[in-house]
Structure formats: structure tokens, C-alpha cells
Tab-separated table of C-alpha atoms in Angstrom:
chain	number	residue	atom	x	y	z
A	1	UNK	CA	-6.428	-24.817	12.654
A	2	UNK	CA	-4.368	-22.554	10.384
A	3	UNK	CA	-0.671	-22.469	11.167
A	4	UNK	CA	0.134	-18.880	12.279
A	5	UNK	CA	3.444	-18.818	10.402
A	6	UNK	CA	1.828	-19.965	7.157
A	7	UNK	CA	-0.961	-17.458	7.701
A	8	UNK	CA	1.562	-14.648	8.148
A	9	UNK	CA	3.315	-15.639	4.904
A	10	UNK	CA	0.042	-15.598	2.991
A	11	UNK	CA	-0.974	-12.264	4.538
A	12	UNK	CA	2.024	-10.221	3.343
A	13	UNK	CA	0.463	-8.837	0.164
A	14	UNK	CA	-2.751	-7.927	1.934
A	15	UNK	CA	-0.868	-6.292	4.799
A	16	UNK	CA	1.068	-3.966	2.509
A	17	UNK	CA	-2.018	-3.309	0.397
A	18	UNK	CA	-4.113	-2.272	3.401
A	19	UNK	CA	-1.365	-0.052	4.768
A	20	UNK	CA	0.033	1.404	1.557
A	21	UNK	CA	-0.304	4.946	2.935
A	22	UNK	CA	1.548	4.027	6.119
A	23	UNK	CA	4.369	2.357	4.199
A	24	UNK	CA	4.699	5.293	1.832
A	25	UNK	CA	4.989	7.685	4.780
A	26	UNK	CA	7.571	5.503	6.535
A	27	UNK	CA	9.827	5.344	3.482
A	28	UNK	CA	9.313	8.874	2.156
A	29	UNK	CA	12.908	9.977	2.366
A	30	UNK	CA	16.372	9.130	1.068
A	31	UNK	CA	17.958	5.695	1.453
A	32	UNK	CA	19.287	5.111	4.939
A	33	UNK	CA	22.971	5.380	5.768
A	34	UNK	CA	23.309	1.582	5.849
A	35	UNK	CA	21.533	1.175	2.493
A	36	UNK	CA	23.444	3.813	0.569
A	37	UNK	CA	26.870	2.102	0.238
A	38	UNK	CA	25.259	-1.007	-1.255
A	39	UNK	CA	23.123	1.017	-3.652
A	40	UNK	CA	26.158	3.052	-4.703
A	41	UNK	CA	28.003	-0.197	-5.407
A	42	UNK	CA	25.051	-1.474	-7.428
A	43	UNK	CA	24.695	1.732	-9.453
A	44	UNK	CA	28.412	1.753	-10.202
A	45	UNK	CA	28.153	-1.747	-11.718
A	46	UNK	CA	25.420	-0.683	-14.174
A	47	UNK	CA	25.934	1.002	-17.541
A	48	UNK	CA	24.911	4.597	-18.040
A	49	UNK	CA	21.153	4.875	-18.602
A	50	UNK	CA	20.615	1.254	-17.545
A	51	UNK	CA	17.192	-0.358	-17.552
A	52	UNK	CA	16.451	-1.739	-14.079
A	53	UNK	CA	13.715	-4.120	-12.956
A	54	UNK	CA	12.743	-3.331	-9.343
A	55	UNK	CA	10.951	-6.344	-7.825
A	56	UNK	CA	8.814	-5.387	-4.842
A	57	UNK	CA	9.237	-1.706	-5.617
A	58	UNK	CA	6.755	-0.509	-2.987
A	59	UNK	CA	5.814	3.144	-3.342
A	60	UNK	CA	8.931	3.891	-5.408
A	61	UNK	CA	10.575	5.736	-2.542
A	62	UNK	CA	13.313	5.796	-1.638
A	63	UNK	CA	14.953	3.133	-3.813
A	64	UNK	CA	13.425	3.625	-7.279
A	65	UNK	CA	13.527	7.384	-6.757
A	66	UNK	CA	17.244	7.173	-5.948
A	67	UNK	CA	17.955	5.070	-9.052
A	68	UNK	CA	15.897	7.348	-11.282
A	69	UNK	CA	17.898	10.288	-9.960
A	70	UNK	CA	21.007	8.587	-11.332
A	71	UNK	CA	19.580	8.392	-14.830
A	72	UNK	CA	18.340	4.811	-14.843
A	73	UNK	CA	15.116	3.667	-16.492
A	74	UNK	CA	12.864	1.821	-14.037
A	75	UNK	CA	10.302	-0.931	-14.443
A	76	UNK	CA	8.755	-1.625	-11.052
A	77	UNK	CA	6.692	-4.631	-9.992
A	78	UNK	CA	4.699	-4.896	-6.781
A	79	UNK	CA	1.672	-6.951	-5.780
A	80	UNK	CA	0.027	-4.014	-3.990
A	81	UNK	CA	-2.171	-1.885	-6.298
A	82	UNK	CA	-2.057	0.986	-3.818
A	83	UNK	CA	1.728	1.112	-3.810
A	84	UNK	CA	1.944	0.860	-7.597
A	85	UNK	CA	-0.552	3.723	-7.886
A	86	UNK	CA	1.879	5.874	-5.901
A	87	UNK	CA	4.716	4.941	-8.232
A	88	UNK	CA	2.643	5.840	-11.260
A	89	UNK	CA	1.677	9.184	-9.770
A	90	UNK	CA	5.206	10.096	-8.706
A	91	UNK	CA	7.141	8.761	-11.710
A	92	UNK	CA	4.760	8.581	-14.702
A	93	UNK	CA	7.590	8.436	-17.241
A	94	UNK	CA	8.636	5.013	-15.939
A	95	UNK	CA	6.822	1.656	-16.059
A	96	UNK	CA	4.934	0.197	-13.074
A	97	UNK	CA	3.083	-3.102	-12.925
A	98	UNK	CA	0.841	-4.812	-10.379
A	99	UNK	CA	2.157	-8.367	-10.369
A	100	UNK	CA	3.561	-11.113	-8.164
A	101	UNK	CA	7.319	-11.603	-8.452
A	102	UNK	CA	6.905	-15.357	-7.952
A	103	UNK	CA	7.098	-16.964	-11.382
A	104	UNK	CA	7.253	-13.570	-13.074
A	105	UNK	CA	8.061	-13.548	-16.783
A	106	UNK	CA	7.855	-10.177	-18.497
A	107	UNK	CA	9.393	-11.503	-21.707
A	108	UNK	CA	12.111	-8.847	-21.499
A	109	UNK	CA	15.636	-8.540	-20.149
A	110	UNK	CA	17.175	-5.711	-18.163
A	111	UNK	CA	20.634	-4.396	-17.335
A	112	UNK	CA	19.849	-4.800	-13.645
A	113	UNK	CA	17.408	-6.608	-11.379
A	114	UNK	CA	16.897	-5.446	-7.797
A	115	UNK	CA	14.868	-7.060	-4.992
A	116	UNK	CA	15.560	-4.732	-2.075
A	117	UNK	CA	13.902	-5.846	1.168
A	118	UNK	CA	11.204	-7.631	-0.818
A	119	UNK	CA	12.008	-11.240	-1.761
A	120	UNK	CA	12.815	-12.031	1.864
A	121	UNK	CA	9.065	-11.827	2.552
A	122	UNK	CA	8.633	-14.985	0.427
A	123	UNK	CA	8.803	-18.471	1.862
A	124	UNK	CA	12.138	-20.243	1.634
A	125	UNK	CA	10.717	-22.485	-1.088
A	126	UNK	CA	9.557	-19.490	-3.123
A	127	UNK	CA	12.907	-17.793	-2.645
A	128	UNK	CA	14.605	-20.895	-3.970
A	129	UNK	CA	12.692	-20.460	-7.225
A	130	UNK	CA	13.557	-16.771	-7.540
A	131	UNK	CA	17.015	-17.379	-9.008
A	132	UNK	CA	15.344	-18.470	-12.247
A	133	UNK	CA	13.134	-15.354	-12.198
A	134	UNK	CA	16.147	-13.111	-11.706
A	135	UNK	CA	18.125	-14.822	-14.456
A	136	UNK	CA	15.388	-14.739	-17.094
A	137	UNK	CA	15.122	-10.969	-16.686
A	138	UNK	CA	18.843	-10.215	-16.891
A	139	UNK	CA	20.733	-9.453	-20.073
A	140	UNK	CA	24.131	-11.118	-20.450
A	141	UNK	CA	26.388	-9.226	-18.074
A	142	UNK	CA	23.375	-7.815	-16.205
A	143	UNK	CA	23.648	-7.233	-12.438
A	144	UNK	CA	21.455	-8.627	-9.670
A	145	UNK	CA	21.144	-7.397	-6.091
A	146	UNK	CA	18.768	-8.765	-3.456
A	147	UNK	CA	18.410	-9.081	0.303
A	148	UNK	CA	18.529	-12.437	2.080
A	149	UNK	CA	19.057	-13.667	5.594
A	150	UNK	CA	21.988	-15.326	7.379
A	151	UNK	CA	20.562	-18.840	7.692
A	152	UNK	CA	17.575	-20.953	6.745
A	153	UNK	CA	14.576	-20.141	8.895
A	154	UNK	CA	11.591	-17.895	9.508
A	155	UNK	CA	11.453	-14.701	11.539
A	156	UNK	CA	8.131	-13.129	12.448
A	157	UNK	CA	8.384	-9.424	13.084
A	158	UNK	CA	5.515	-7.024	13.641
A	159	UNK	CA	4.211	-4.109	11.632
A	160	UNK	CA	0.942	-2.219	12.066
A	161	UNK	CA	0.161	-4.579	14.961
A	162	UNK	CA	0.251	-7.556	12.573
A	163	UNK	CA	2.787	-10.375	12.143
A	164	UNK	CA	5.368	-9.544	9.472
A	165	UNK	CA	6.812	-12.626	7.801
A	166	UNK	CA	10.456	-12.987	6.763
A	167	UNK	CA	12.308	-16.104	5.656
A	168	UNK	CA	15.746	-17.075	4.462
A	169	UNK	CA	17.652	-19.876	2.817
A	170	UNK	CA	21.085	-21.004	3.906
A	171	UNK	CA	23.775	-18.968	2.148
A	172	UNK	CA	24.936	-22.129	0.387
A	173	UNK	CA	21.399	-22.606	-0.972
A	174	UNK	CA	21.247	-19.068	-2.329
A	175	UNK	CA	24.634	-19.510	-3.962
A	176	UNK	CA	23.821	-22.901	-5.491
A	177	UNK	CA	20.547	-21.617	-6.918
A	178	UNK	CA	22.221	-18.595	-8.484
A	179	UNK	CA	24.930	-20.767	-10.001
A	180	UNK	CA	22.356	-23.160	-11.484
A	181	UNK	CA	20.597	-20.174	-13.039
A	182	UNK	CA	23.802	-19.138	-14.813
A	183	UNK	CA	24.788	-16.293	-12.507
A	184	UNK	CA	28.452	-15.617	-11.736
A	185	UNK	CA	30.590	-13.267	-9.623
A	186	UNK	CA	28.340	-14.082	-6.675
A	187	UNK	CA	29.032	-12.072	-3.530
A	188	UNK	CA	27.385	-11.934	-0.103
A	189	UNK	CA	28.049	-9.104	2.357
A	190	UNK	CA	26.394	-8.041	5.610
A	191	UNK	CA	24.023	-5.105	5.401
A	192	UNK	CA	25.404	-3.775	8.716
A	193	UNK	CA	22.200	-2.310	10.068
A	194	UNK	CA	20.774	-1.974	13.567
A	195	UNK	CA	17.333	-2.074	11.953
A	196	UNK	CA	17.818	-5.390	10.115
A	197	UNK	CA	20.333	-7.393	12.092
A	198	UNK	CA	21.581	-10.364	10.109
A	199	UNK	CA	20.392	-9.167	6.693
A	200	UNK	CA	22.722	-10.028	3.807
A	201	UNK	CA	23.137	-8.209	0.494
A	202	UNK	CA	23.686	-10.555	-2.441
A	203	UNK	CA	25.046	-9.486	-5.796
A	204	UNK	CA	25.673	-11.517	-8.936
A	205	UNK	CA	26.046	-11.072	-12.664
A	206	UNK	CA	24.538	-13.035	-15.523
A	207	UNK	CA	27.185	-14.806	-17.577
A	208	UNK	CA	28.061	-12.925	-20.762
A	209	UNK	CA	27.951	-16.101	-22.881
A	210	UNK	CA	24.179	-16.560	-22.392
């Protein structure tokens, strides 16, 4: 018998692909009040006209749209073809790719890498490997921001009447992985959101000597 937690983890891409229209409608607006301070902090750490890699970009709204509005150049990656199609239609002057962030290697580096409410849908083991993915796509001095959880474990939510998988590492595991990947200035702060209780916003910078 298939383990329901493992099944929920494997079903994430299909769930978002089947309900791309629903997700696009849900997020068709500006960043929420709890998201905005973190995004402002991220944007302020980037150079003018920065190139940003958005991992798990969804439909491009609201996050990519917000970054584009601040003059940044976006490359978005999402495993859902339907969501990427919406990005391409809304923001054709930017780059959008259907791909899996796990093991991703675009052969390019960016001023910023962002995984906003996306990488936490991966298993803890897959999240542990993401530090290397983040690092290989960051230029020296480039800035990373991603969402994690408060402790190692799995939380099954519900969306569209289906289980919605989330997982987290221990904070010490996130930090150790980022350090091994050559990232510095690592910071963890609470998202402070009624919607996502316990979510943590991680930021780090790639060492300038790389």
C-alpha cells in the first residue's frame, strides 16, 4: 500500500498543474502585507536591474510581477506547464522555463535566487540538496531568499480537496547546508503570518571570493 505522505509529496506537481487556473486566480493580486516587508528587504539587497532566478515561480503573480515592477530581469522556473504558460503570456519579455528545481543547472549565474513558498513543497531530503542548486546559480555576492519551516517534519495541508505536502529541515540543517555550499551572511526570520504559522524566511549571500 502506498504511504499517503509519500503519495502527497509525489502529487505536488500534478496538483498545481491540474489547478493552474485556480492558483492563478488565488494569487492574482499584490503581495500580502506579511510578504511585502521581506520582499522589500530582498529587493533592497539586489543591484539595480538585477537578474533574478525565481524557482517555483507559479503564474508569475504576485511575486515575479512585483520584482519586474522594480526593474529586475526575471528567469522563472516551474514544473507546471500551465503556470509557465501564464508567465509567458503576461511577461513575454522575460524568460520562463518548465523544469524541476531539484538538481537544476541552467549553466548561468544570477544576482538573486528566490524560492518563495515553493521549495518547502519538496521532501526534507530534496530540500537538503537545494543549497547546492541555489549556490551554483548565484554570482559572487548574489542574494538568496527562500521559505522553510521551524523544525524538521512534514505537514499535510489541504488544497482543492487534495492533500498539500509541506516539509522542513531543522534550522541547523538549513544553515549547515548553506554554509557548505559557500553561502554567508545567513539569516532566519519568522514570516509572521496567520496564513503560514511557523514559516521562516531565510536569506544568505554567496561569498564574493568564489
